[in-house]
Coordinates of C-alpha atoms in Angstrom, one line a residue:
M1 CA 21.6 4.4 -44.1
L2 CA 22.2 1.8 -41.4
S3 CA 25.9 2.8 -41.0
F4 CA 24.8 6.5 -40.8
L5 CA 22.3 5.8 -38.0
I6 CA 24.9 3.8 -36.1
F7 CA 27.4 6.6 -36.5
R8 CA 25.0 9.4 -35.4
Y9 CA 23.5 7.5 -32.4
H10 CA 26.5 5.4 -31.4
N11 CA 26.2 6.6 -27.8
F12 CA 22.6 5.5 -27.6
F13 CA 23.4 2.1 -29.2
V14 CA 26.2 1.6 -26.7
L15 CA 23.8 2.3 -23.8
A16 CA 21.0 0.3 -25.3
G17 CA 23.4 -2.6 -25.9
L18 CA 24.7 -2.5 -22.4
A19 CA 21.2 -2.4 -21.0
A20 CA 20.1 -5.3 -23.2
T21 CA 23.1 -7.3 -22.0
L22 CA 22.4 -6.6 -18.4
L23 CA 18.7 -7.4 -18.9
G24 CA 19.6 -10.7 -20.5
E25 CA 21.8 -11.6 -17.6
V26 CA 19.0 -10.8 -15.2
V27 CA 16.4 -12.8 -17.2
S28 CA 18.8 -15.7 -17.3
H29 CA 19.3 -15.6 -13.6
V30 CA 15.5 -15.4 -13.0
L31 CA 14.8 -18.3 -15.3
Q32 CA 17.6 -20.3 -13.7
S33 CA 16.3 -19.5 -10.2
F34 CA 12.8 -20.5 -11.4
A35 CA 14.0 -23.7 -13.0
T36 CA 16.0 -24.6 -9.9
S37 CA 13.0 -23.9 -7.6
V38 CA 10.7 -26.0 -9.8
M39 CA 13.0 -29.0 -10.2
D40 CA 14.2 -29.0 -6.6
S41 CA 10.9 -29.0 -4.8
T42 CA 12.4 -30.8 -1.8
T43 CA 13.0 -28.9 1.4
P44 CA 15.2 -29.7 4.4
T45 CA 13.9 -31.9 7.2
C46 CA 14.2 -31.8 11.0
N47 CA 14.2 -34.9 13.2
V48 CA 11.5 -34.0 15.7
G49 CA 10.6 -36.8 18.1
R50 CA 10.7 -40.1 16.3
G51 CA 10.3 -38.9 12.7
A52 CA 11.6 -36.4 10.2
V53 CA 9.5 -33.3 9.7
R54 CA 9.8 -31.4 6.4
L55 CA 10.3 -27.7 6.8
T56 CA 8.1 -25.2 5.1
L57 CA 8.4 -21.4 4.4
D58 CA 9.9 -19.4 7.3
Q59 CA 11.1 -22.4 9.2
A60 CA 14.5 -23.7 10.4
C61 CA 15.9 -26.6 12.4
L62 CA 17.5 -26.1 15.8
K63 CA 19.5 -28.8 17.6
V64 CA 19.7 -28.2 21.3
F65 CA 22.5 -30.0 23.3
N66 CA 22.5 -30.3 27.1
S67 CA 26.2 -30.5 28.0
D68 CA 25.4 -31.0 31.8
T69 CA 25.8 -34.6 33.0
A70 CA 23.5 -34.3 36.0
S71 CA 21.0 -31.6 35.4
Y72 CA 17.7 -31.5 33.5
L73 CA 17.3 -28.3 31.5
Q74 CA 14.3 -26.7 29.8
L75 CA 14.1 -24.6 26.7
W76 CA 11.3 -22.0 26.5
A77 CA 10.9 -19.5 23.6
Q78 CA 8.7 -16.7 22.3
S79 CA 8.6 -14.5 19.3
V80 CA 9.8 -10.9 19.8
E81 CA 6.8 -9.8 17.8
C82 CA 4.5 -11.1 20.5
Y83 CA 4.7 -8.1 22.8
K84 CA 4.5 -8.8 26.6
C85 CA 3.8 -12.5 25.9
N86 CA 4.8 -15.3 28.2
P87 CA 7.2 -17.8 26.7
W88 CA 6.2 -21.4 25.7
Q89 CA 7.9 -24.5 26.8
F90 CA 9.4 -26.3 23.8
L91 CA 11.4 -29.2 25.3
T92 CA 13.1 -30.7 28.4
L93 CA 16.6 -32.1 27.9
D94 CA 17.9 -35.0 29.9
P95 CA 21.6 -34.7 30.9
G96 CA 24.0 -35.1 28.0
T97 CA 21.2 -35.5 25.4
I98 CA 20.4 -33.6 22.2
Q99 CA 17.0 -32.9 20.6
E100 CA 15.8 -31.1 17.5
L101 CA 12.9 -28.7 17.0
V102 CA 11.4 -26.5 14.3
V103 CA 11.8 -22.8 14.9
N104 CA 10.2 -19.8 13.1
T105 CA 12.3 -17.5 11.0
T106 CA 9.9 -14.6 10.4
Y107 CA 10.8 -12.6 13.5
P108 CA 13.6 -12.8 16.0
S109 CA 13.0 -15.2 18.9
D110 CA 13.8 -15.0 22.7
L111 CA 15.2 -18.3 24.0
Y112 CA 15.0 -18.9 27.8
I113 CA 17.0 -21.6 29.5
R114 CA 15.4 -22.8 32.7
N115 CA 16.2 -25.5 35.3
E116 CA 13.9 -28.1 36.7
T117 CA 12.2 -25.6 39.0
E118 CA 11.4 -23.4 36.0
S119 CA 13.7 -20.6 37.2
D120 CA 15.4 -18.6 34.5
L121 CA 19.1 -19.2 34.1
Y122 CA 19.7 -16.9 31.2
K123 CA 18.2 -15.6 27.9
V124 CA 19.4 -15.2 24.4
R125 CA 17.8 -13.5 21.4
Y126 CA 18.5 -14.8 17.9
H127 CA 17.0 -14.4 14.4
F128 CA 17.1 -17.7 12.5
G129 CA 17.3 -18.0 8.8
Q130 CA 15.0 -19.9 6.5
Y131 CA 15.9 -23.6 6.0
G132 CA 19.0 -23.3 8.1
T133 CA 20.2 -25.8 10.6
Y134 CA 21.6 -24.5 13.9
Q135 CA 23.0 -26.0 17.1
L136 CA 22.6 -24.5 20.6
G137 CA 24.7 -25.9 23.5
I138 CA 23.4 -25.2 27.0
S139 CA 24.4 -25.9 30.5
T140 CA 23.6 -24.8 34.0
H141 CA 26.2 -22.1 34.1
N142 CA 26.6 -20.8 30.6
I143 CA 25.4 -20.9 27.0
T144 CA 27.6 -21.5 23.9
H145 CA 27.2 -19.4 20.8
I146 CA 24.6 -20.7 18.3
Q147 CA 26.5 -22.5 15.6
V148 CA 25.3 -22.6 12.0
L149 CA 25.5 -26.2 10.7
V150 CA 23.7 -25.7 7.4
K151 CA 23.7 -22.2 6.0
P152 CA 20.2 -20.7 5.5
L153 CA 18.9 -19.6 2.2
N154 CA 19.0 -15.9 1.2
E155 CA 15.3 -15.4 1.1
F156 CA 15.7 -11.7 0.0
L157 CA 17.7 -12.5 -3.1
P158 CA 14.6 -13.1 -5.2
L159 CA 13.3 -9.7 -4.3
F160 CA 16.6 -8.1 -5.4
V161 CA 16.6 -10.0 -8.7
A162 CA 13.0 -9.0 -9.4
F163 CA 13.8 -5.4 -8.7
I164 CA 16.8 -5.4 -11.1
F165 CA 14.7 -7.2 -13.7
F166 CA 11.9 -4.6 -13.7
F167 CA 14.3 -1.7 -13.4
M168 CA 16.2 -2.9 -16.5
L169 CA 13.0 -3.7 -18.4
A170 CA 11.8 -0.1 -17.8
F171 CA 15.2 1.3 -18.8
V172 CA 15.2 -0.6 -22.1
W173 CA 11.6 0.4 -22.8
Q174 CA 12.4 4.1 -22.2
C175 CA 15.5 3.8 -24.4
T176 CA 13.4 2.3 -27.1
K177 CA 10.8 5.1 -26.9
F178 CA 13.6 7.8 -27.0
F179 CA 15.2 6.3 -30.0
R180 CA 11.9 6.0 -31.9
Q181 CA 11.0 9.6 -31.1
R182 CA 14.4 10.8 -32.3
M183 CA 14.1 8.7 -35.5
D184 CA 10.6 10.1 -36.2
A185 CA 11.7 13.7 -35.6
S186 CA 14.8 13.4 -37.8
Y187 CA 13.6 11.3 -40.7
S188 CA 9.8 11.6 -41.2
P189 CA 9.4 13.7 -44.3
H190 CA 5.7 14.3 -43.7
R191 CA 5.9 15.4 -40.0
V192 CA 5.5 19.1 -40.6
R193 CA 2.6 20.3 -42.8
S194 CA 0.7 23.5 -43.3
A195 CA -3.0 23.9 -42.9
P196 CA -5.4 26.8 -42.7
V197 CA -6.7 27.7 -39.3
D198 CA -9.2 30.2 -38.0
E199 CA -7.7 32.5 -35.4
S200 CA -10.9 32.8 -33.4
S201 CA -11.4 29.1 -33.0
S202 CA -7.8 28.7 -31.9
L203 CA -8.2 31.3 -29.2
L204 CA -11.4 29.7 -28.1
S205 CA -9.7 26.3 -27.9
Q206 CA -7.0 27.8 -25.9
A207 CA -9.4 29.3 -23.4
L208 CA -11.3 26.1 -23.1
S209 CA -8.1 24.2 -22.4
R210 CA -7.2 26.7 -19.6
E211 CA -10.7 26.3 -18.1
S212 CA -10.5 22.5 -18.3
A213 CA -7.1 22.4 -16.7
S214 CA -8.3 24.7 -13.9
S215 CA -11.4 22.7 -13.1
S216 CA -9.6 19.3 -13.1
G217 CA -6.6 20.2 -11.1
T218 CA -4.0 20.7 -13.8
Q219 CA -2.3 24.1 -14.1
Q220 CA 0.2 25.7 -16.4
S221 CA 3.0 27.4 -14.7
S222 CA 2.6 30.5 -16.9
P223 CA -0.1 31.7 -19.3
P224 CA 0.4 30.6 -22.9
A225 CA 1.6 33.2 -25.3
P226 CA -1.1 34.5 -27.7
L227 CA -1.2 33.0 -31.2
P228 CA 0.2 35.2 -34.0
V229 CA -2.3 36.6 -36.5
T230 CA -1.6 34.4 -39.5
S231 CA -3.5 32.4 -42.0
Q232 CA -1.2 29.4 -41.7
L233 CA -0.3 27.3 -38.7
Q234 CA 2.5 24.7 -38.4
L235 CA 0.8 21.5 -37.3
V236 CA 3.0 18.9 -35.6
D237 CA 2.2 15.4 -34.4
I238 CA 1.5 15.3 -30.7
P239 CA 1.7 12.3 -28.3
D240 CA -1.4 10.2 -27.7
S241 CA -3.2 11.8 -24.8
R242 CA -6.3 9.6 -24.7
G243 CA -7.6 9.4 -21.1
T244 CA -5.0 12.0 -19.9
G245 CA -6.4 15.3 -21.1
G246 CA -7.6 17.4 -18.1
R247 CA -6.4 14.9 -15.5
L248 CA -3.7 15.2 -12.9
L249 CA -1.3 12.5 -14.0
S250 CA 0.5 12.3 -10.7
L251 CA -2.7 11.6 -8.9
D252 CA -3.6 8.8 -11.4
T253 CA -0.1 7.4 -11.0
F254 CA -0.4 7.5 -7.2
R255 CA -3.8 5.7 -7.4
G256 CA -2.2 3.2 -9.7
L257 CA 0.7 2.6 -7.4
A258 CA -1.7 2.0 -4.5
I259 CA -3.9 -0.5 -6.5
I260 CA -0.9 -2.4 -7.8
I261 CA 0.6 -2.8 -4.3
M262 CA -2.8 -3.9 -3.1
V263 CA -3.1 -6.6 -5.8
F264 CA 0.5 -7.8 -5.1
V265 CA -0.2 -7.9 -1.4
N266 CA -3.6 -9.7 -1.7
Y267 CA -2.0 -12.2 -4.0
G268 CA 0.5 -13.1 -1.3
G269 CA 3.4 -10.7 -1.7
G270 CA 5.8 -13.5 -2.2
Q271 CA 4.9 -14.7 1.3
Y272 CA 7.2 -12.0 2.8
Y273 CA 6.1 -10.8 6.2
F274 CA 6.6 -7.1 5.4
F275 CA 4.1 -7.5 2.5
Q276 CA 1.5 -8.8 5.0
H277 CA -0.4 -6.7 7.5
A278 CA 1.1 -5.9 10.9
R279 CA 0.1 -8.5 13.5
W280 CA -1.2 -5.7 15.7
N281 CA 0.8 -2.5 16.4
G282 CA 3.2 -1.3 13.8
L283 CA 3.3 -0.5 10.1
T284 CA 4.1 -2.6 7.0
V285 CA 3.9 -1.9 3.3
A286 CA 0.6 -3.6 3.1
D287 CA -0.9 -1.3 5.8
L288 CA -0.2 1.8 3.6
V289 CA -2.5 0.8 0.7
F290 CA -6.0 1.1 2.2
P291 CA -5.5 4.6 3.8
W292 CA -3.8 5.8 0.7
F293 CA -6.9 4.9 -1.3
L294 CA -9.1 6.8 1.1
W295 CA -6.8 9.7 1.0
I296 CA -6.8 9.8 -2.8
M297 CA -10.5 9.5 -2.8
G298 CA -10.6 12.7 -0.8
V299 CA -8.4 14.5 -3.3
S300 CA -10.6 13.4 -6.3
L301 CA -13.8 14.2 -4.4
I302 CA -12.9 17.9 -4.3
F303 CA -12.5 18.0 -8.1
S304 CA -15.7 16.1 -8.8
I305 CA -18.0 18.1 -6.5
R306 CA -16.6 21.5 -7.5
S307 CA -17.0 20.6 -11.2
Q308 CA -20.6 19.7 -10.6
L309 CA -21.3 22.8 -8.7
R310 CA -19.8 25.0 -11.4
R311 CA -22.1 23.3 -13.9
T312 CA -25.0 24.4 -11.6
T313 CA -26.0 20.9 -10.8
K314 CA -28.8 20.8 -8.3
R315 CA -27.5 19.8 -4.8
Y316 CA -30.3 17.3 -4.3
M317 CA -29.3 15.6 -7.5
M318 CA -25.7 15.4 -6.3
L319 CA -27.1 13.9 -3.0
L320 CA -28.9 11.2 -4.9
H321 CA -25.8 10.4 -6.9
I322 CA -23.8 10.1 -3.7
L323 CA -26.3 7.8 -2.1
K324 CA -26.4 5.7 -5.3
R325 CA -22.6 5.4 -5.3
C326 CA -22.4 4.5 -1.6
T327 CA -25.0 1.8 -2.1
I328 CA -23.2 0.3 -5.1
L329 CA -19.8 0.3 -3.2
F330 CA -21.4 -1.4 -0.1
F331 CA -23.1 -4.0 -2.3
L332 CA -19.9 -4.8 -4.2
G333 CA -18.2 -5.2 -0.8
L334 CA -20.8 -7.8 0.2
I335 CA -20.2 -9.7 -3.1
I336 CA -16.5 -9.9 -2.3
N337 CA -17.2 -11.1 1.3
S338 CA -19.2 -14.0 -0.2
G339 CA -16.2 -15.4 -2.0
N340 CA -14.6 -18.7 -1.2
G341 CA -17.8 -20.2 0.2
H342 CA -18.3 -17.5 2.8
N343 CA -22.0 -17.0 1.9
Y344 CA -23.7 -18.7 4.8
M345 CA -26.1 -16.0 5.9
P346 CA -26.1 -16.8 9.7
T347 CA -22.3 -16.0 9.8
F348 CA -22.0 -13.7 6.8
R349 CA -19.5 -10.9 7.3
I350 CA -21.1 -7.4 6.8
M351 CA -18.2 -5.0 7.0
G352 CA -15.2 -4.8 4.7
V353 CA -12.9 -2.6 2.6
L354 CA -15.5 -1.3 0.1
Q355 CA -18.0 -0.9 2.9
R356 CA -15.7 1.5 4.6
F357 CA -15.1 3.3 1.3
S358 CA -18.9 3.7 1.1
I359 CA -19.3 5.1 4.6
C360 CA -16.4 7.5 4.5
Y361 CA -17.2 8.7 1.0
G362 CA -20.8 9.3 2.0
I363 CA -20.0 11.3 5.0
T364 CA -17.3 13.4 3.4
A365 CA -19.1 14.0 0.1
L366 CA -22.3 15.2 1.9
M367 CA -20.2 17.7 3.8
E368 CA -18.7 19.1 0.6
V369 CA -21.9 19.2 -1.3
Y370 CA -23.6 21.5 1.2
L371 CA -20.6 23.4 2.4
M372 CA -18.3 23.9 -0.7
N373 CA -18.5 27.1 -2.7
P374 CA -18.6 26.7 -6.4
Q375 CA -16.1 29.5 -7.0
E376 CA -13.2 30.7 -4.9
S377 CA -13.7 34.3 -3.7
P378 CA -10.9 36.5 -5.2
E379 CA -11.3 39.0 -2.4
Y380 CA -8.1 39.4 -0.4
V381 CA -8.4 38.6 3.3
W382 CA -5.9 38.4 6.2
Y383 CA -5.7 34.6 6.0
W384 CA -5.0 34.7 2.2
K385 CA -2.1 32.3 2.4
V386 CA -4.1 29.6 4.3
R387 CA -7.5 30.3 2.7
D388 CA -7.9 26.7 1.7
I389 CA -8.0 25.8 5.4
M390 CA -10.0 28.7 6.7
R391 CA -12.7 28.4 4.1
S392 CA -13.2 24.7 4.9
G393 CA -13.5 25.4 8.7
V394 CA -17.0 23.8 9.0
Q395 CA -15.8 20.6 7.4
W396 CA -12.8 20.4 9.7
T397 CA -15.1 21.1 12.7
I398 CA -17.4 18.2 11.8
T399 CA -14.5 15.9 11.2
T400 CA -12.9 16.8 14.6
V401 CA -16.2 16.1 16.3
L402 CA -16.2 12.6 14.7
V403 CA -12.6 12.0 16.0
I404 CA -13.6 13.2 19.5
V405 CA -16.5 10.8 19.5
H406 CA -14.2 8.0 18.4
T407 CA -11.7 8.8 21.1
A408 CA -14.4 9.1 23.8
I409 CA -15.9 5.7 22.9
T410 CA -12.5 4.1 22.7
F411 CA -11.2 5.2 26.0
G412 CA -14.5 5.7 27.9
L413 CA -16.8 2.9 27.0
V414 CA -17.3 0.2 29.6
V415 CA -16.6 -3.2 28.0
P416 CA -17.5 -6.2 30.3
G417 CA -14.5 -8.0 31.5
C418 CA -12.0 -5.5 30.0
P419 CA -10.3 -2.4 31.3
K420 CA -11.3 1.0 30.0
G421 CA -9.4 2.2 27.0
Y422 CA -8.0 -1.3 26.2
L423 CA -6.1 -1.2 22.9
G424 CA -4.4 -4.6 23.0
P425 CA -4.9 -7.7 20.8
G426 CA -6.0 -10.0 23.6
G427 CA -4.8 -13.6 23.7
L428 CA -1.2 -13.9 25.0
Y429 CA -0.7 -10.1 25.2
N430 CA 0.4 -8.9 28.6
G431 CA 0.6 -12.4 30.0
G432 CA -2.9 -13.3 28.8
E433 CA -4.5 -11.1 31.4
H434 CA -7.3 -10.0 29.1
G435 CA -7.4 -12.8 26.5
N436 CA -10.9 -12.1 25.2
C437 CA -10.6 -8.3 25.0
T438 CA -9.3 -8.1 21.4
G439 CA -9.8 -4.6 20.1
G440 CA -11.5 -3.3 23.3
A441 CA -14.4 -0.9 22.6
A442 CA -14.1 -1.3 18.8
A443 CA -14.9 -5.0 18.9
Y444 CA -17.6 -4.5 21.5
V445 CA -19.4 -1.9 19.3
D446 CA -19.3 -4.3 16.3
I447 CA -20.6 -7.2 18.3
K448 CA -23.5 -5.2 19.8
V449 CA -24.5 -3.6 16.5
L450 CA -23.8 -6.3 13.9
G451 CA -23.9 -9.4 16.1
K452 CA -20.9 -11.6 17.0
A453 CA -21.6 -14.1 14.2
H454 CA -21.2 -11.4 11.6
V455 CA -17.9 -10.0 12.7
Y456 CA -14.6 -11.1 11.0
R457 CA -13.2 -14.2 12.8
S458 CA -9.6 -14.2 11.4
P459 CA -7.8 -11.0 12.5
T460 CA -4.1 -10.7 11.8
C461 CA -3.3 -11.0 15.5
R462 CA -4.5 -14.5 15.8
M463 CA -1.3 -16.2 14.5
I464 CA 1.1 -14.4 17.0
Y465 CA -1.1 -13.8 20.0
N466 CA -3.0 -17.2 19.8
N467 CA -6.5 -15.7 20.4
D468 CA -9.8 -16.8 18.9
A469 CA -11.9 -13.7 19.7
P470 CA -13.6 -12.2 16.6
Y471 CA -12.5 -8.7 15.5
D472 CA -13.2 -6.8 12.3
P473 CA -10.4 -4.4 11.1
E474 CA -13.0 -2.6 9.0
G475 CA -15.5 -2.2 11.8
I476 CA -17.9 0.6 12.6
L477 CA -15.8 2.6 15.1
G478 CA -12.7 2.8 12.9
A479 CA -14.8 4.4 10.2
L480 CA -14.9 7.6 12.2
T481 CA -11.2 8.2 12.1
A482 CA -11.1 6.9 8.5
V483 CA -13.2 10.0 7.7
L484 CA -10.2 12.1 8.9
T485 CA -8.1 10.2 6.4
V486 CA -10.4 11.3 3.6
Q487 CA -10.6 14.8 4.9
L488 CA -6.8 15.1 4.9
G489 CA -6.9 14.0 1.2
A490 CA -9.6 16.6 0.6
A491 CA -7.1 19.2 2.1
A492 CA -4.6 18.2 -0.6
G493 CA -7.3 18.6 -3.2
R494 CA -8.3 22.1 -2.0
I495 CA -4.6 23.1 -2.3
I496 CA -4.8 22.1 -6.0
V497 CA -7.9 24.1 -6.8
T498 CA -6.9 27.1 -4.7
Y499 CA -3.3 27.7 -5.5
Q500 CA -2.3 27.9 -9.2
D501 CA 1.5 27.4 -9.3
H502 CA 3.5 24.3 -8.7
D503 CA 5.7 25.5 -6.0
S504 CA 2.8 26.7 -3.8
R505 CA 1.2 23.3 -4.0
I506 CA 4.3 21.3 -3.3
K507 CA 5.4 23.5 -0.4
R508 CA 2.0 23.2 1.3
W509 CA 1.8 19.4 0.8
I510 CA 5.3 19.0 2.3
I511 CA 4.2 21.1 5.3
W512 CA 1.1 19.0 5.8
G513 CA 3.2 15.9 5.6
I514 CA 5.7 17.1 8.2
V515 CA 2.9 18.2 10.6
C516 CA 1.1 14.8 10.2
G517 CA 4.3 12.9 10.8
M518 CA 5.1 14.9 13.9
L519 CA 1.6 14.4 15.3
A520 CA 1.8 10.6 14.7
G521 CA 5.2 10.5 16.5
F522 CA 3.9 12.4 19.5
L523 CA 0.8 10.1 19.8
C524 CA 2.8 6.9 19.7
S525 CA 5.9 8.3 21.6
W526 CA 8.0 7.4 18.5
H527 CA 7.8 3.8 19.4
K528 CA 6.0 0.8 18.0
E529 CA 4.5 -0.5 21.3
S530 CA 4.2 2.5 23.5
G531 CA 2.5 5.9 23.6
P532 CA -1.1 6.8 24.4
I533 CA -2.2 5.9 20.9
P534 CA 0.1 3.4 19.1
V535 CA 0.1 3.1 15.3
N536 CA -2.5 0.4 14.6
K537 CA -4.2 -0.4 11.3
N538 CA -6.7 -2.8 12.9
L539 CA -8.0 -0.1 15.2
W540 CA -7.4 2.7 12.6
S541 CA -5.9 4.6 15.4
L542 CA -5.3 8.4 15.2
S543 CA -1.6 8.0 15.0
F544 CA -2.1 5.5 12.1
V545 CA -4.2 8.1 10.3
F546 CA -1.5 10.8 10.6
V547 CA 1.5 8.6 9.7
T548 CA -0.2 7.2 6.6
A549 CA -1.3 10.7 5.6
C550 CA 2.3 11.9 6.1
F551 CA 3.5 9.4 3.6
A552 CA 0.7 10.3 1.2
F553 CA 1.4 14.0 1.2
L554 CA 5.1 13.4 0.6
L555 CA 4.6 10.8 -2.1
L556 CA 2.2 13.0 -4.0
S557 CA 4.6 15.9 -3.8
F558 CA 7.4 13.7 -5.3
L559 CA 5.2 12.4 -8.1
Y560 CA 3.8 15.8 -8.8
L561 CA 7.3 17.2 -9.1
I562 CA 8.6 14.6 -11.5
I563 CA 5.4 14.1 -13.5
D564 CA 3.4 17.3 -13.7
K565 CA 6.1 20.0 -13.1
W566 CA 9.3 18.6 -14.5
Q567 CA 7.5 16.2 -16.9
W568 CA 10.3 13.6 -16.6
W569 CA 7.8 10.8 -16.6
N570 CA 4.2 10.4 -17.7
G571 CA 3.2 7.9 -15.0
S572 CA 2.9 4.9 -17.3
P573 CA 2.2 2.1 -16.8
L574 CA 1.0 2.7 -13.2
R575 CA -1.5 5.4 -14.3
Y576 CA -3.4 3.0 -16.5
A577 CA -4.3 1.0 -13.4
G578 CA -5.1 4.2 -11.5
M579 CA -7.6 5.3 -14.2
N580 CA -9.4 1.9 -13.9
S581 CA -8.9 1.1 -10.2
I582 CA -12.4 -0.3 -9.6
L583 CA -12.0 -2.7 -12.5
V584 CA -8.6 -3.9 -11.3
Y585 CA -9.8 -4.2 -7.7
M586 CA -12.9 -6.2 -8.4
G587 CA -11.2 -8.3 -11.1
H588 CA -8.3 -9.3 -8.9
E589 CA -10.7 -10.2 -6.0
I590 CA -12.8 -12.4 -8.2
C591 CA -10.0 -14.0 -10.4
G592 CA -7.3 -14.1 -7.7
G593 CA -7.5 -17.8 -7.2
L594 CA -7.8 -18.7 -10.9
F595 CA -5.2 -19.7 -13.5
P596 CA -3.3 -17.9 -15.1
W597 CA -3.2 -15.4 -12.2
S598 CA -2.2 -18.0 -9.7
W599 CA -1.4 -21.7 -9.3
T600 CA 0.0 -24.1 -6.7
P601 CA 3.8 -23.6 -6.5
V602 CA 5.9 -26.7 -6.9
G603 CA 8.5 -25.8 -4.2
E604 CA 8.2 -24.1 -0.9
H605 CA 10.5 -21.2 -1.6
H606 CA 9.9 -17.4 -1.7
A607 CA 11.1 -17.3 -5.3
N608 CA 8.2 -19.5 -6.4
Y609 CA 5.6 -17.4 -4.7
L610 CA 7.2 -14.1 -5.8
I611 CA 7.3 -15.1 -9.5
M612 CA 3.6 -16.1 -9.3
N613 CA 2.5 -13.0 -7.5
L614 CA 4.5 -10.7 -9.7
W615 CA 3.1 -12.4 -12.8
G616 CA -0.5 -12.1 -11.6
T617 CA 0.0 -8.4 -10.7
S618 CA 1.6 -7.7 -14.0
M619 CA -1.3 -9.2 -15.9
W620 CA -3.6 -6.6 -14.3
I621 CA -1.3 -3.8 -15.4
I622 CA -1.5 -5.2 -19.0
I623 CA -5.3 -5.5 -18.7
A624 CA -5.5 -1.9 -17.5
Y625 CA -3.4 -0.8 -20.4
I626 CA -5.5 -2.6 -23.0
C627 CA -8.7 -1.1 -21.5
H628 CA -7.0 2.4 -21.7
R629 CA -6.2 1.9 -25.3
Q630 CA -9.8 0.8 -26.0
K631 CA -11.1 3.8 -23.9
L632 CA -12.9 1.4 -21.6
Y633 CA -13.2 2.7 -18.0
V634 CA -15.3 1.3 -15.2
S635 CA -16.5 3.7 -12.6
V636 CA -19.1 3.6 -9.8

């Protein structure tokens, strides 16, 4: 029997063996890297002043040599990420001397060589590598090329190894499932059996399935063929569908992807800068997660409210449920804010992520409860091909008014000591001209309404721009444009409940994505630091709303294509986390600093942090899967 199986599935065994071999090599490399990082916890040093300073993450050592024998020279520097910031003086070199200093490797740096009168002689831009040692020779007339004395570490190699590891792990898992299914189909003698069936009950079940799919967003591409009139039906085993019946798998997968990225980012993201929020303007991977959640909430909101209206649920009862859910979300957000000893009432932070969820959900849900029709009118009208947009005109009008109010306050409110329409981070920005104006009108509104002591005091711009003004990235004013994010998600949901075939949905989502991307580009002038409204997550700017919605529309189109239309993938294991997102979110916030989710790394290397953060994130995927198998789902 074994020889027969090997002969019949020899191609599969060859592929599986190759995959297992490659996976073994990757696992060996990962374990070797981990062991090396643990055993070699030392990091290079840099002789600054009279003593040696041990380098930490994202640092390198630079030796500067003044080759002039009669001139004093100064070295000034500034990170490129600090837009329009004046440089800092790092050191003054006596003639013919050499000094060492620690430089940052996260972003490229601008180095300025100045004479004794602080007049610029020349400038050079260079991106140093982590734990590298460099030498810079300077003189009054020219600058030598920066020489690499000690080669820096490849800080991105752990990311590549981790990607290959998880890719091969998924490949081996899929191969195992395929082989098991083929074996069951070929050799199970009890797979096909006969059983009596009542034709009327079968037709009724078929009709209920179609109604359930229509109300929940799933749709068959063509009506099922009628059952033959027979007293016998061939019953076959079907895959386990617990928790998936009547659900849009691509949407659950999208939600799961967003929550898993959020957990990974909140755990540290391997301490890579692109897994951290942008310092001010710009967009990173971490900046996509929050708006994606709001967008997905808009999609799901359409299904939920329409389903309740079809069941003739009283609108005032729906209103009470919305208020209850908003209250719970806001309260859970306050619980999260009280973590790590931040529960001192005179300085307690009021706003936060779940608080913004609460506000945006409440506004959007109230609009839909009182403006949505329980059933789509089948009557043909001239706007038939865009009826999802035209029939939600009142919702779009209200949302547009909120955006106009946000824009008017942002650019028209008089903020003491700050220019009108200020969108900068304050601190060193623009030469430090408006150091205490971080966030402009958005911060001013929060301070006046909530009180300065209750506003977030550690914004992402503090590290680069060296400011100490409080600013809350989840403040009151930004909630107005965040409603637009939810409304754009609701537009995607209306497409699902209005149009019945896959191609119509995907085509409209792609059009929405392209339009949103173009609007974002025009608002920011296709540049990170320019345009009338730059892309800024801290301000939740209009261009930020459009660019994140663009990615959301396109990503849902892709997932819908491969999961719901072509059925190449069922979304696991991501969809398990998506079906239990509130459990995963609250759990990782509460347990994030506890073992076995995290610990203090032995060595200061990205590999140590990456392994820890991936392990903690993977544990929540496993927990979500276990809850799914036990049919345990937490919802608000």
